[in-house]
Amino acid sequence: SSELTQDPAVSVALGQTATITCRGDSLRSYYASWYQQKPGQAPVLVIYSRHHRPSGIPDRFSGSSSGTTASLTITGAQAEDEADYYCNSRDTSGDSPVVFGGGTKLTVL
Amino acid sequence: QVQLVQSGAEVKKPGASVRVSCKGSGYSFSDYYMHWVRQAPGQGLEWMGMINPDGGSTTYAQKFQGRVTMTRDTSTNTVYMRLNSLRSEDTAVYYCARERGSGDVWFDPWGQGTLVTVSS
């Protein structure tokens, strides 16, 4: 089955730039979307369809994609950005039509 | 505003079944597929399946085939997820999430989650 692979953990100094990556064959055909999840809360959409930001999401969050890799960038990371981040995409080649990455724990130092 | 409100926490014994509900409001319920995603303690997000509220067709993850049933009630804008033959590994928070997109897919919003605990 298709998978999306994320690094388990990324750390960033306060005010610096963090990049979280997501790799998978499904990203050749479909753009990734990204979710932020804080402890005890439901995931929240932060980027959809590669680079679009929902209303209310700070513009320090941006998305990009190249080949089989999608990236979520947080420019000027804030303490409140410390969270788990998940990518997802549609997938027509595997067992399921939807696939999620394993998640990345972002620590803001 | 668009909102998904789920039913409360459940505690079940191994072998039992659980039904979780998800009520949508603030949008045209039948126009958007609804998905179910679960998250075991300390783990990532796991896609379980989806339902088209317009007609009720479903697609389930292979892992849950034969054990999960998703239904909807358009009169109350509610979708349901029933999981049978529960085992300890099914202990998780279960989320409903509204699908967006046509080619690409994303989920917004999500329900608040329902904790299902399976324990003897």
PDB file of C-alpha atoms in Angstrom, chain A:
ATOM      1  CA  SER A   1       0.000   0.000   0.000  1.00  0.00           C
ATOM      2  CA  SER A   2       1.089   3.579  -0.540  1.00  0.00           C
ATOM      3  CA  GLU A   3       2.586   5.515   2.324  1.00  0.00           C
ATOM      4  CA  LEU A   4       3.568   9.040   3.215  1.00  0.00           C
ATOM      5  CA  THR A   5       6.812   9.307   5.165  1.00  0.00           C
ATOM      6  CA  GLN A   6       7.589  12.090   7.623  1.00  0.00           C
ATOM      7  CA  ASP A   7      10.544  12.642   9.914  1.00  0.00           C
ATOM      8  CA  PRO A   8       9.401  11.828  13.483  1.00  0.00           C
ATOM      9  CA  ALA A   9      10.787  15.013  15.011  1.00  0.00           C
ATOM     10  CA  VAL A  10      12.005  18.446  13.999  1.00  0.00           C
ATOM     11  CA  SER A  11      13.244  21.197  16.260  1.00  0.00           C
ATOM     12  CA  VAL A  12      13.552  24.906  15.580  1.00  0.00           C
ATOM     13  CA  ALA A  13      14.779  27.882  17.560  1.00  0.00           C
ATOM     14  CA  LEU A  14      12.176  30.485  18.423  1.00  0.00           C
ATOM     15  CA  GLY A  15      11.785  32.906  15.527  1.00  0.00           C
ATOM     16  CA  GLN A  16      13.659  30.731  13.057  1.00  0.00           C
ATOM     17  CA  THR A  17      12.376  28.727  10.090  1.00  0.00           C
ATOM     18  CA  ALA A  18      11.194  25.146  10.372  1.00  0.00           C
ATOM     19  CA  THR A  19      10.657  22.838   7.419  1.00  0.00           C
ATOM     20  CA  ILE A  20       8.682  19.608   7.722  1.00  0.00           C
ATOM     21  CA  THR A  21       8.749  17.190   4.799  1.00  0.00           C
ATOM     22  CA  CYS A  22       6.420  14.477   3.546  1.00  0.00           C
ATOM     23  CA  ARG A  23       7.471  11.924   0.949  1.00  0.00           C
ATOM     24  CA  GLY A  24       5.430   9.453  -1.046  1.00  0.00           C
ATOM     25  CA  ASP A  25       4.567   8.190  -4.484  1.00  0.00           C
ATOM     26  CA  SER A  26       1.018   9.535  -4.258  1.00  0.00           C
ATOM     27  CA  LEU A  27       2.513  13.041  -4.308  1.00  0.00           C
ATOM     28  CA  ARG A  28       3.439  12.555  -7.959  1.00  0.00           C
ATOM     29  CA  SER A  29      -0.277  12.771  -8.748  1.00  0.00           C
ATOM     30  CA  TYR A  30      -1.846  14.695  -5.860  1.00  0.00           C
ATOM     31  CA  TYR A  31      -0.845  17.634  -3.725  1.00  0.00           C
ATOM     32  CA  ALA A  32      -0.474  17.243   0.026  1.00  0.00           C
ATOM     33  CA  SER A  33      -2.424  18.974   2.731  1.00  0.00           C
ATOM     34  CA  TRP A  34      -1.179  19.606   6.256  1.00  0.00           C
ATOM     35  CA  TYR A  35      -2.708  19.508   9.737  1.00  0.00           C
ATOM     36  CA  GLN A  36      -1.545  20.813  13.080  1.00  0.00           C
ATOM     37  CA  GLN A  37      -2.495  18.849  16.172  1.00  0.00           C
ATOM     38  CA  LYS A  38      -1.860  20.036  19.714  1.00  0.00           C
ATOM     39  CA  PRO A  39      -2.119  17.667  22.695  1.00  0.00           C
ATOM     40  CA  GLY A  40      -5.670  16.666  23.473  1.00  0.00           C
ATOM     41  CA  GLN A  41      -7.098  18.488  20.464  1.00  0.00           C
ATOM     42  CA  ALA A  42      -8.421  17.510  17.072  1.00  0.00           C
ATOM     43  CA  PRO A  43      -6.272  18.166  13.991  1.00  0.00           C
ATOM     44  CA  VAL A  44      -6.619  21.561  12.353  1.00  0.00           C
ATOM     45  CA  LEU A  45      -6.056  22.183   8.650  1.00  0.00           C
ATOM     46  CA  VAL A  46      -3.179  24.606   8.072  1.00  0.00           C
ATOM     47  CA  ILE A  47      -2.354  24.108   4.368  1.00  0.00           C
ATOM     48  CA  TYR A  48      -4.426  22.492   1.652  1.00  0.00           C
ATOM     49  CA  SER A  49      -3.718  21.466  -1.908  1.00  0.00           C
ATOM     50  CA  ARG A  50       0.022  22.186  -1.744  1.00  0.00           C
ATOM     51  CA  HIS A  51       0.108  25.832  -0.698  1.00  0.00           C
ATOM     52  CA  HIS A  52      -3.326  27.254   0.122  1.00  0.00           C
ATOM     53  CA  ARG A  53      -3.935  28.610   3.607  1.00  0.00           C
ATOM     54  CA  PRO A  54      -7.395  28.464   5.200  1.00  0.00           C
ATOM     55  CA  SER A  55      -8.672  31.689   6.670  1.00  0.00           C
ATOM     56  CA  GLY A  56      -7.348  32.268  10.155  1.00  0.00           C
ATOM     57  CA  ILE A  57      -4.049  30.459   9.602  1.00  0.00           C
ATOM     58  CA  PRO A  58      -1.070  32.815  10.043  1.00  0.00           C
ATOM     59  CA  ASP A  59       0.899  33.580   6.912  1.00  0.00           C
ATOM     60  CA  ARG A  60       4.067  32.222   8.518  1.00  0.00           C
ATOM     61  CA  PHE A  61       2.715  28.813   7.413  1.00  0.00           C
ATOM     62  CA  SER A  62       3.426  27.951   3.788  1.00  0.00           C
ATOM     63  CA  GLY A  63       3.487  24.840   1.646  1.00  0.00           C
ATOM     64  CA  SER A  64       5.378  23.680  -1.408  1.00  0.00           C
ATOM     65  CA  SER A  65       5.911  20.545  -3.430  1.00  0.00           C
ATOM     66  CA  SER A  66       8.404  18.980  -5.821  1.00  0.00           C
ATOM     67  CA  GLY A  67       8.142  15.513  -7.294  1.00  0.00           C
ATOM     68  CA  THR A  68       7.359  13.061  -4.533  1.00  0.00           C
ATOM     69  CA  THR A  69       8.108  15.487  -1.683  1.00  0.00           C
ATOM     70  CA  ALA A  70       5.828  18.038  -0.059  1.00  0.00           C
ATOM     71  CA  SER A  71       7.055  20.560   2.498  1.00  0.00           C
ATOM     72  CA  LEU A  72       5.447  22.627   5.211  1.00  0.00           C
ATOM     73  CA  THR A  73       7.482  25.685   6.170  1.00  0.00           C
ATOM     74  CA  ILE A  74       6.962  27.802   9.259  1.00  0.00           C
ATOM     75  CA  THR A  75       8.812  31.080   8.880  1.00  0.00           C
ATOM     76  CA  GLY A  76       9.475  32.739  12.222  1.00  0.00           C
ATOM     77  CA  ALA A  77       8.270  29.865  14.399  1.00  0.00           C
ATOM     78  CA  GLN A  78       6.403  30.819  17.555  1.00  0.00           C
ATOM     79  CA  ALA A  79       6.066  28.929  20.800  1.00  0.00           C
ATOM     80  CA  GLU A  80       2.438  28.184  19.970  1.00  0.00           C
ATOM     81  CA  ASP A  81       3.504  26.366  16.813  1.00  0.00           C
ATOM     82  CA  GLU A  82       4.890  23.504  18.890  1.00  0.00           C
ATOM     83  CA  ALA A  83       2.654  20.606  17.887  1.00  0.00           C
ATOM     84  CA  ASP A  84       2.394  17.466  15.809  1.00  0.00           C
ATOM     85  CA  TYR A  85       2.035  17.982  12.071  1.00  0.00           C
ATOM     86  CA  TYR A  86       0.521  15.483   9.652  1.00  0.00           C
ATOM     87  CA  CYS A  87       0.393  15.440   5.882  1.00  0.00           C
ATOM     88  CA  ASN A  88      -2.197  13.661   3.780  1.00  0.00           C
ATOM     89  CA  SER A  89      -3.051  13.151   0.146  1.00  0.00           C
ATOM     90  CA  ARG A  90      -5.443  11.257  -2.055  1.00  0.00           C
ATOM     91  CA  ASP A  91      -4.093   7.940  -3.259  1.00  0.00           C
ATOM     92  CA  THR A  92      -5.497   5.950  -6.154  1.00  0.00           C
ATOM     93  CA  SER A  93      -2.787   3.309  -6.316  1.00  0.00           C
ATOM     94  CA  GLY A  94      -3.017   1.746  -2.874  1.00  0.00           C
ATOM     95  CA  ASP A  95      -5.605  -0.048  -0.796  1.00  0.00           C
ATOM     96  CA  SER A  96      -7.173   3.151   0.487  1.00  0.00           C
ATOM     97  CA  PRO A  97      -8.169   6.346  -1.343  1.00  0.00           C
ATOM     98  CA  VAL A  98      -6.675   8.492   1.416  1.00  0.00           C
ATOM     99  CA  VAL A  99      -3.279   8.279   3.072  1.00  0.00           C
ATOM    100  CA  PHE A 100      -1.750  10.096   6.048  1.00  0.00           C
ATOM    101  CA  GLY A 101       1.865  10.596   6.985  1.00  0.00           C
ATOM    102  CA  GLY A 102       3.103   9.283  10.297  1.00  0.00           C
ATOM    103  CA  GLY A 103       3.396  12.745  11.790  1.00  0.00           C
ATOM    104  CA  THR A 104       6.226  15.076  12.832  1.00  0.00           C
ATOM    105  CA  LYS A 105       6.643  16.435  16.334  1.00  0.00           C
ATOM    106  CA  LEU A 106       7.791  20.059  16.063  1.00  0.00           C
ATOM    107  CA  THR A 107       9.656  21.394  19.091  1.00  0.00           C
ATOM    108  CA  VAL A 108      10.243  25.140  19.361  1.00  0.00           C
ATOM    109  CA  LEU A 109      13.362  25.777  21.449  1.00  0.00           C
TER     110      LEU A 109
END
